[in-house]
Coordinates of C-alpha atoms in Angstrom, one line a residue:
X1 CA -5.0 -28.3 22.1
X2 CA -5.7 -32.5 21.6
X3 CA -7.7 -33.5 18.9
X4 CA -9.7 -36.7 19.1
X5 CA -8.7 -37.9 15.4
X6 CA -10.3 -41.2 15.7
X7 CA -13.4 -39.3 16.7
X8 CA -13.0 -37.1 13.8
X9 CA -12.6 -39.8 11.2
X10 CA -15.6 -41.4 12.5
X11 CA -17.3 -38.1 12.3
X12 CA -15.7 -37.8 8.2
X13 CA -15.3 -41.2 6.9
X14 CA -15.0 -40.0 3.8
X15 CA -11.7 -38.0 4.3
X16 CA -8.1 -38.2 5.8
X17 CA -7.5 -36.2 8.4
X18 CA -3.6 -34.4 8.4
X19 CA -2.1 -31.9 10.3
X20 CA -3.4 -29.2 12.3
X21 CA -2.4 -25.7 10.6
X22 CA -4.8 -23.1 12.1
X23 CA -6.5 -22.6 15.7
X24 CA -9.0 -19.9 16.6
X25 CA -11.0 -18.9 20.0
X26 CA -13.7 -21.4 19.2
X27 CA -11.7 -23.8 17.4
X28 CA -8.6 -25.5 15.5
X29 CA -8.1 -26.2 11.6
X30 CA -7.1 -29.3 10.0
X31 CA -5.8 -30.4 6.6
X32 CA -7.4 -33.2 5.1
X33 CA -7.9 -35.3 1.8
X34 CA -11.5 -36.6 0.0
X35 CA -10.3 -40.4 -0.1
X36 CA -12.0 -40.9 -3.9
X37 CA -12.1 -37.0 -5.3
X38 CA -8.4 -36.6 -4.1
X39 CA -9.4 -32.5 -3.1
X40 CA -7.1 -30.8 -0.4
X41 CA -10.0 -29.6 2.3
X42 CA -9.7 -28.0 5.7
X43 CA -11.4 -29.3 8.2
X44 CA -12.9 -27.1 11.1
X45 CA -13.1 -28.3 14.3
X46 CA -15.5 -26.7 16.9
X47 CA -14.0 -27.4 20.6
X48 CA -16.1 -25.0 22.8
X49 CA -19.3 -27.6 23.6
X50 CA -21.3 -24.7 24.1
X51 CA -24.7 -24.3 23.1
X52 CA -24.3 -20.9 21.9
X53 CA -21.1 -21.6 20.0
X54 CA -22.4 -24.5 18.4
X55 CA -25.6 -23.0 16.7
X56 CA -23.2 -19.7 15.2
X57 CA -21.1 -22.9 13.6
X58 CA -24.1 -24.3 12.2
X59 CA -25.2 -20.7 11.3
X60 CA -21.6 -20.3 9.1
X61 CA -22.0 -23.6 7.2
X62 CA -25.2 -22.6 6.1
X63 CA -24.7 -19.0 5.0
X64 CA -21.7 -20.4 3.4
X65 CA -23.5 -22.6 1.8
X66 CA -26.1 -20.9 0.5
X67 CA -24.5 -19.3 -2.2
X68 CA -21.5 -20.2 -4.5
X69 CA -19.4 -16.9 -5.1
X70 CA -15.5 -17.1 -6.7
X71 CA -14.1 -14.9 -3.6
X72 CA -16.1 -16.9 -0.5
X73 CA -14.2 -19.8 1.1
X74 CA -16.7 -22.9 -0.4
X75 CA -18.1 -25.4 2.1
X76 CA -18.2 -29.1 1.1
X77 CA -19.3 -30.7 3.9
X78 CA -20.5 -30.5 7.4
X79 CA -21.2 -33.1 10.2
X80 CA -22.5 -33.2 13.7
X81 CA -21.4 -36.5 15.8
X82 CA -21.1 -37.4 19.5
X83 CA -21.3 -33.3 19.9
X84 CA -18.3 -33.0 17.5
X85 CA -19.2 -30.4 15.4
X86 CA -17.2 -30.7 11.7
X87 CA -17.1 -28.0 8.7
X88 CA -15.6 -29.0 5.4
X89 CA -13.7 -26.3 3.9
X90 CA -12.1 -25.2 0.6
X91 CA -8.8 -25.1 0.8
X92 CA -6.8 -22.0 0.7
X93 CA -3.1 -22.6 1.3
X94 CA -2.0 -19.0 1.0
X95 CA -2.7 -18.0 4.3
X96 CA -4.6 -14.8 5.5
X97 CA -4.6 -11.0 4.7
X98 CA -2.9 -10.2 8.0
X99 CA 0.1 -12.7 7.2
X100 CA 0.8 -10.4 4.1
X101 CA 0.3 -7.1 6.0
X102 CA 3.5 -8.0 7.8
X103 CA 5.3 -6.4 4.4
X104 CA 4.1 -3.6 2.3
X105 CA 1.7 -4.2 -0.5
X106 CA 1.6 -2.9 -3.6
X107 CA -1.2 -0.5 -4.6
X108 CA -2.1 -2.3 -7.6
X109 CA -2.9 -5.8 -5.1
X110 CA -4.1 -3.9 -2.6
X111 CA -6.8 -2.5 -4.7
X112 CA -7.7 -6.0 -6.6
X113 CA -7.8 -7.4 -2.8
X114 CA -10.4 -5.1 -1.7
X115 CA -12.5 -4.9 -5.2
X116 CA -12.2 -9.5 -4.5
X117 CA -13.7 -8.9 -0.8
X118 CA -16.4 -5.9 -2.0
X119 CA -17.9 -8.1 -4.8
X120 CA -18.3 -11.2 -1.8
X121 CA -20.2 -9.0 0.1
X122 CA -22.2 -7.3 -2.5
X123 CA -23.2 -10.7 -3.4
X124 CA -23.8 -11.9 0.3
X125 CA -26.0 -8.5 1.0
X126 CA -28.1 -9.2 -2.5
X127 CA -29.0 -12.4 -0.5
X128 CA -29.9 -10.8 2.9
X129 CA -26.3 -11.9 4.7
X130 CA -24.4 -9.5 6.8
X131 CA -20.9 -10.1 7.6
X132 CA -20.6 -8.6 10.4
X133 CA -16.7 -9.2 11.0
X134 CA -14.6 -8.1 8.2
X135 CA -10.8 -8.1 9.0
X136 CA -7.4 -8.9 7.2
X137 CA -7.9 -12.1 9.5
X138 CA -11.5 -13.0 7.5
X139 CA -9.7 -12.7 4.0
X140 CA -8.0 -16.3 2.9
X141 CA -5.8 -17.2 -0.4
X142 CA -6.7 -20.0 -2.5
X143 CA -3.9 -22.0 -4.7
X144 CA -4.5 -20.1 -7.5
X145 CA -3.9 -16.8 -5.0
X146 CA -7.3 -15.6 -5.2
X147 CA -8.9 -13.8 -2.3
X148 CA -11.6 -15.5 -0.2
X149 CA -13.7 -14.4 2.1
X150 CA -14.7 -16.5 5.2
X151 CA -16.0 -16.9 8.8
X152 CA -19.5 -16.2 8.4
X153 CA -20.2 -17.3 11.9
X154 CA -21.6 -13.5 13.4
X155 CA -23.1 -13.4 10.0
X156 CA -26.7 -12.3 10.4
X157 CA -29.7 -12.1 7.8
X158 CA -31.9 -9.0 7.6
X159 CA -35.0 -8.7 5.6
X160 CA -34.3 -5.8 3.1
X161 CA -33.5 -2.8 5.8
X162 CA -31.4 -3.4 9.0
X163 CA -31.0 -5.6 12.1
X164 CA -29.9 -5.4 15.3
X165 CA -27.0 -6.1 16.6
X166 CA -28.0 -6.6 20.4
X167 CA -24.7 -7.0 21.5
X168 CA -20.9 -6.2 20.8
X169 CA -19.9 -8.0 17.6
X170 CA -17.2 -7.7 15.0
X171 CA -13.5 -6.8 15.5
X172 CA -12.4 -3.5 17.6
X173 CA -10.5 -1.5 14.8
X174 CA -13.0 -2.5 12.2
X175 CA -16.4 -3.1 13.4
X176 CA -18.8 0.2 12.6
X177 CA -19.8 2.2 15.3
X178 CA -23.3 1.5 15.1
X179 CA -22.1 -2.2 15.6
X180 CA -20.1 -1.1 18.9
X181 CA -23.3 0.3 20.0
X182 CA -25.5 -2.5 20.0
X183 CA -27.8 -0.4 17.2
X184 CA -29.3 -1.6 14.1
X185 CA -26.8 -2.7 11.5
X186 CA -27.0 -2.9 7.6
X187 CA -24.7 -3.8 4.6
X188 CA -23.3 -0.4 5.3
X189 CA -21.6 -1.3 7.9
X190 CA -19.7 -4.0 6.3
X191 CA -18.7 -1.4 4.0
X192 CA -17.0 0.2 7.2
X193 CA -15.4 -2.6 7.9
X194 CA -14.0 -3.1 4.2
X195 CA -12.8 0.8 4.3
X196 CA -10.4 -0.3 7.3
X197 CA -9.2 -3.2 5.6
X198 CA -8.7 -1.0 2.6
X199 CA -7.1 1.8 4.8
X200 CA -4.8 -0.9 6.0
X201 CA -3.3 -2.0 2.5
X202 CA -2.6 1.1 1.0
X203 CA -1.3 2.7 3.9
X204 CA 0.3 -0.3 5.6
X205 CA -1.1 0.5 8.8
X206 CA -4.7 0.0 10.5
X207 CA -6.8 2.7 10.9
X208 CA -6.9 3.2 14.6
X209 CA -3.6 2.0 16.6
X210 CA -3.3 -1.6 17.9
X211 CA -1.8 -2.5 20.9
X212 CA -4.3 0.0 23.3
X213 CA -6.5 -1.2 25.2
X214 CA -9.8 -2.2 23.9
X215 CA -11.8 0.6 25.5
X216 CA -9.4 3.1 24.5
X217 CA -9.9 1.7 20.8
X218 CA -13.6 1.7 20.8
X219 CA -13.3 5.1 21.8
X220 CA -11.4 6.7 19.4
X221 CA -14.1 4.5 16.8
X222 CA -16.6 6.3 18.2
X223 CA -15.7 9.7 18.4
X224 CA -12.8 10.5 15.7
X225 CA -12.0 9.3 12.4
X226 CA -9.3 7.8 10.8
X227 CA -6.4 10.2 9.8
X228 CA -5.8 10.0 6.4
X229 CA -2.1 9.3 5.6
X230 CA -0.1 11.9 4.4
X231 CA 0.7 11.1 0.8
X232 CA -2.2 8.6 0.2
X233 CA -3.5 10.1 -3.3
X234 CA -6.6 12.1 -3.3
X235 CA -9.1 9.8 -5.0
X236 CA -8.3 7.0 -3.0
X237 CA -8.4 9.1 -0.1
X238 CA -11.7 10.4 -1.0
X239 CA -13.0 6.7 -1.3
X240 CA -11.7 5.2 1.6
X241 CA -12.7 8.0 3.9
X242 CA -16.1 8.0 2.9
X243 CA -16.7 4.3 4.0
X244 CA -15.1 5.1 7.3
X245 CA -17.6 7.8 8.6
X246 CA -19.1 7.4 11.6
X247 CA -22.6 8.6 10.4
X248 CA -24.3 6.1 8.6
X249 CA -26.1 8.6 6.7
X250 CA -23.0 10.0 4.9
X251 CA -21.1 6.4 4.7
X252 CA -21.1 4.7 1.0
X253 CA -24.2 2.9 1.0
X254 CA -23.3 -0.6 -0.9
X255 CA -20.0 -2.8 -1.3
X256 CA -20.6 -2.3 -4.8
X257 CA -21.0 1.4 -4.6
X258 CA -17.8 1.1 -2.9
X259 CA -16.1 -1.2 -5.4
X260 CA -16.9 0.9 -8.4
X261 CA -15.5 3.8 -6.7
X262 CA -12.4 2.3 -5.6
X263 CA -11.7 0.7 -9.4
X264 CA -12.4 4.2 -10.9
X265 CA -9.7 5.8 -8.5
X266 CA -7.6 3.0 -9.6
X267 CA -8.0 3.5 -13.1
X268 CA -7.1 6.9 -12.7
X269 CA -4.2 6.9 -9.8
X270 CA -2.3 3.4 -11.5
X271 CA -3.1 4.2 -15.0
X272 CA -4.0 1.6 -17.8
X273 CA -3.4 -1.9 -16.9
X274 CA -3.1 -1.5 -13.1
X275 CA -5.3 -4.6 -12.9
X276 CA -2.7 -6.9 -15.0
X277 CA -0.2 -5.5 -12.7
X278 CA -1.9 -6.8 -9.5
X279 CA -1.1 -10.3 -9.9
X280 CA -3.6 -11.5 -8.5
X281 CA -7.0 -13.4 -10.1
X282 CA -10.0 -11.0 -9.7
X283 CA -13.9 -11.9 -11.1
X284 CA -16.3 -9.2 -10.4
X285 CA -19.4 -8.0 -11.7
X286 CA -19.3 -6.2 -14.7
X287 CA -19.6 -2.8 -13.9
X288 CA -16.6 -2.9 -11.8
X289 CA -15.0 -4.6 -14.2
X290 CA -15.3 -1.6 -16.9
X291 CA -14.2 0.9 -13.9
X292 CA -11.1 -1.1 -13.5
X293 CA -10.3 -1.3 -17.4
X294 CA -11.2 1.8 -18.2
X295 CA -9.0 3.4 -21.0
X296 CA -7.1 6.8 -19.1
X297 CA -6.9 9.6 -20.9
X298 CA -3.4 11.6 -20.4
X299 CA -2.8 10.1 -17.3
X300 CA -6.2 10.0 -15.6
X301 CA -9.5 8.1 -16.6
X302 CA -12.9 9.7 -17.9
X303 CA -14.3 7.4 -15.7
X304 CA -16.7 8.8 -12.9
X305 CA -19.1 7.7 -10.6
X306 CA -22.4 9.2 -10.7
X307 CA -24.4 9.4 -7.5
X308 CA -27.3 7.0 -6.3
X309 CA -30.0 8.7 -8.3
X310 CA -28.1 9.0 -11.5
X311 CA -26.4 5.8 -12.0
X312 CA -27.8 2.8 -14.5
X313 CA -30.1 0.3 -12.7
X314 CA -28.2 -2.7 -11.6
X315 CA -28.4 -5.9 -12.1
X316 CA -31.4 -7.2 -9.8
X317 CA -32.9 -4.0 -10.9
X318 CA -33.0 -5.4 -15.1
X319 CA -34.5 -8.1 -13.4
X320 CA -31.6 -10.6 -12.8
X321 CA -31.4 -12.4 -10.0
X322 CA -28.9 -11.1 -7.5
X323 CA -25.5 -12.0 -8.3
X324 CA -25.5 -13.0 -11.6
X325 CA -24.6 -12.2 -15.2
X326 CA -20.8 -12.1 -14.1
X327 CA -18.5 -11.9 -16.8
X328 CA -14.8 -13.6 -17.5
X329 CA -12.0 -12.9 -14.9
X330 CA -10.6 -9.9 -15.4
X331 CA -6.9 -9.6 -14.8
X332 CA -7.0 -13.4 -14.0
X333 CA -4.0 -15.7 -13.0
X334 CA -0.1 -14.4 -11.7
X335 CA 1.8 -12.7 -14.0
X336 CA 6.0 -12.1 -13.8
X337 CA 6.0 -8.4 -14.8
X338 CA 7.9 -6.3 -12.9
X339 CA 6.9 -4.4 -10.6
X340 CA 6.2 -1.4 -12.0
X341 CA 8.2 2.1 -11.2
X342 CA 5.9 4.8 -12.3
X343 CA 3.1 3.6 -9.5
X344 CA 2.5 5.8 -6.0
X345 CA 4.1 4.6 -3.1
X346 CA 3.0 4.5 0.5
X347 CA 4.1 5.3 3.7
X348 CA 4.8 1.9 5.8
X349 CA 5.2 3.7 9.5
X350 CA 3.3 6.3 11.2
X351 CA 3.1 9.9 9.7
X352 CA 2.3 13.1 11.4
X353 CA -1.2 14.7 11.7
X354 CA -1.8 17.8 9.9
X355 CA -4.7 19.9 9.3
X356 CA -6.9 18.8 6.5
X357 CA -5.9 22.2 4.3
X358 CA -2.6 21.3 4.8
X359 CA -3.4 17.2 4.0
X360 CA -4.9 18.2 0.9
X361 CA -2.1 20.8 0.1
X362 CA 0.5 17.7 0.4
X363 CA -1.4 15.5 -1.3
X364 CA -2.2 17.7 -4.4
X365 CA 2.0 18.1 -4.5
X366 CA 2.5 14.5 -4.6
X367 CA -0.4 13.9 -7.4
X368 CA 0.8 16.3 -9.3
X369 CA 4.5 16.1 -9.1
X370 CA 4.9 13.3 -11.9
X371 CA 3.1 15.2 -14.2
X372 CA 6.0 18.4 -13.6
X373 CA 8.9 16.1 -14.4
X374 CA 8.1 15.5 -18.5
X375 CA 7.3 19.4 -18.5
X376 CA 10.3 20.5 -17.7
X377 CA 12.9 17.7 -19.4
X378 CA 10.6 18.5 -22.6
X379 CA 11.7 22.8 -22.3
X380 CA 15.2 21.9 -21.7
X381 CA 15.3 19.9 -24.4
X382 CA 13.6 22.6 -27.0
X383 CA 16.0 25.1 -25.3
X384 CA 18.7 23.0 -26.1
X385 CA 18.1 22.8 -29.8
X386 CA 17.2 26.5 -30.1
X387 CA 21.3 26.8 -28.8
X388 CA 22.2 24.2 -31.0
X389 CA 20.2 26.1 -34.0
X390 CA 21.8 29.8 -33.2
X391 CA 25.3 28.1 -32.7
X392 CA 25.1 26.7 -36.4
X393 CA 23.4 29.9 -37.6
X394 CA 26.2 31.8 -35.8
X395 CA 28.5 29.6 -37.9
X396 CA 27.4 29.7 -41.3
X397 CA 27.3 33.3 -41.2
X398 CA 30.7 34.0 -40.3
X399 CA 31.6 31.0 -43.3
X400 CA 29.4 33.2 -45.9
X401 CA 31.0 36.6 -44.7
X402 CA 34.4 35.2 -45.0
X403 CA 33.9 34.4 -48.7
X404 CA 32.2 37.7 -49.7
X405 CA 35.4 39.4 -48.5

């Protein structure tokens, strides 16, 4: 694809353009320099010259602009000259979500990935965005290896309740089904999205096969759900499979919702210090901060998540404004600690469908098999001294009889 560099220095006189390092449908990526600040950026070049096209780029610098969250790709600059449209990015060096997808994931950075991506959203919905296009492909890494959220260009603002779509949007594979439809669309189905994207890291596979053809895929969207893997553990099974139902009605309602459910589960699945474990940075609201650090109890956390009704106002509802009050990274920076032993593990290929009795019946095994283990080395060892005990009883008396005679 040939790039017009003169034209785009003209277009950023305040930067020097480098190499190209990214391409899309609607556009390339370049790396560049701010001359005076020194600050890496990437530079996003529009080359479709269609009306259309050009007014959803304008529409993604200014949602991405209009608020400043620590997990959404920052905008620095934007420029429109000789029809060369120009968007200044932060730049994020690690690559995407579905570069690291190629190996498996850890459960423990799989989870602080996907609490990193719900607490973007949350924050985009309190302002009236929807995403509209959450996939492994949408999730960046910044130097520091933070996750970042970007491409807000099918982003679309609602005013408190739901919009419509009008047409096909979004990813096949993650986009809701309401979204496939053409129907209305709400911050619930972003949480759809953020379930297959979820689905994807812990069980190393997406939730509905690739490599089918695009009407077979919508589909099986449409009509079944995502099979659980076999061996996935319950709780996070339970949260991840209620973001992916196709009824809107019985989907989690809220990223946050859905972040506070998915740190719970982690609390309770990974045990204490899962989030230090993660290695990567993480800054969230508060509450799902506490569901992440939560103190377990004998192996599982007294943590819960208490329905819609019953839960403590938020934030906005104490009368914040949306998005605020966060607290200090939690679990921030990379740490060397080895990865640890005692955490689940996932299945990386395919596994066989069963019937949900039978899921459940599998799963309950697995979850409870590490618990079996300490039982059982703790009665061999007691019967072990009791032998010991009888062996030296056994002894002494035969010493004391011995002398009496």
């Amino acid at each position: 694809m040939l790039v017009d560099r003169e034209k785009i220095a003209a277009a950023l006189p305040s930067y020097e353009v480098g190499r190209q390092f990214g391409s899309g449908g609607f556009g390339l990526v370049l790396e560049g320099r701010h001359r005076s600040l020194g600050r890496r950026v990437a530079i996003k070049v529009l080359t479709t010259p269609e009306p259309a096209v050009e007014r959803r780029f304008l529409a993604e610098a200014q949602v991405m602009a209009a608020f400043d969250h620590p997990h959404v790709v920052r905008v620095h600059d934007y420029a429109d000259h000789e029809g060369l449209c120009l968007l200044v990015l932060e730049h994020c060096p690690g690559g995407t979500l579905s570069d690291r997808l190629d190996a498996p994931v850890r459960p423990e950075t799989a989870c602080a990935i996907t609490l990193a991506v719900a607490d973007a959203l949350h924050a985009a919905h309190a302002r009236g965005i929807i995403h509209r296009d959450v996939k492994p492909d949408n999730v960046l890494f910044a130097e520091d290896g933070a996750a970042k959220v970007t491409d807000f260009g099918l982003a679309k603002i609602y005013e408190g309740s739901v919009v419509t779509s009008g047409s096909l949007v979004g990813t096949p594979g993650y986009a809701a089904p309401e979204q496939i439809l053409g129907q209305p669309v709400r911050p619930a189905s972003d949480v759809y999205a953020l379930g297959g994207v979820a689905y994807h890291l812990l069980s190393g596979r997406p939730p509905f096969p690739e490599g089918v053809p695009i009407a077979e895929m919508l589909h099986r969207q449409l009509h079944d759900s995502a099979p659980i893997p076999v061996g996935m553990p319950p709780r996070f099974a339970e949260v991840v499979g209620r973001a992916l139902r196709r009824d809107v009605a019985a989907r989690t309602p809220s990223a946050q919702e859905f972040a506070v459910a998915l740190a719970s589960a982690a609390t309770a699945e990974l045990g204490p210090g899962w989030l230090m474990r993660a290695e990567v940075p993480l800054r969230v609201e508060e509450e799902v901060r506490q569901a992440a650090t939560a103190v377990a109890r004998a192996g599982r956390t007294d943590v819960t998540v208490a329905s819609r009704t019953e839960r403590r106002p938020r934030r906005a509802d104490r009368g914040s404004a949306p998005g605020s009050g966060r607290s200090a990274p939690a679990g921030t920076g990379r740490h060397a600690a080895p990865e640890a032993e005692d955490g689940p593990r996932y299945p990386s290929g395919p596994s066989e469908l069963l019937s949900t009795s039978e899921v459940r019946r599998r799963i309950d095994v697995w979850a409870s098999h590490a618990d079996e283990g300490p039982s059982r080395r703790t009665l061999l060892l007691l019967l072990a001294g009791l032998a010991v005990l009888a062996a030296l009883s056994i002894g002494a008396g035969a010493v004391v009889g011995s002398l009496q005679r």
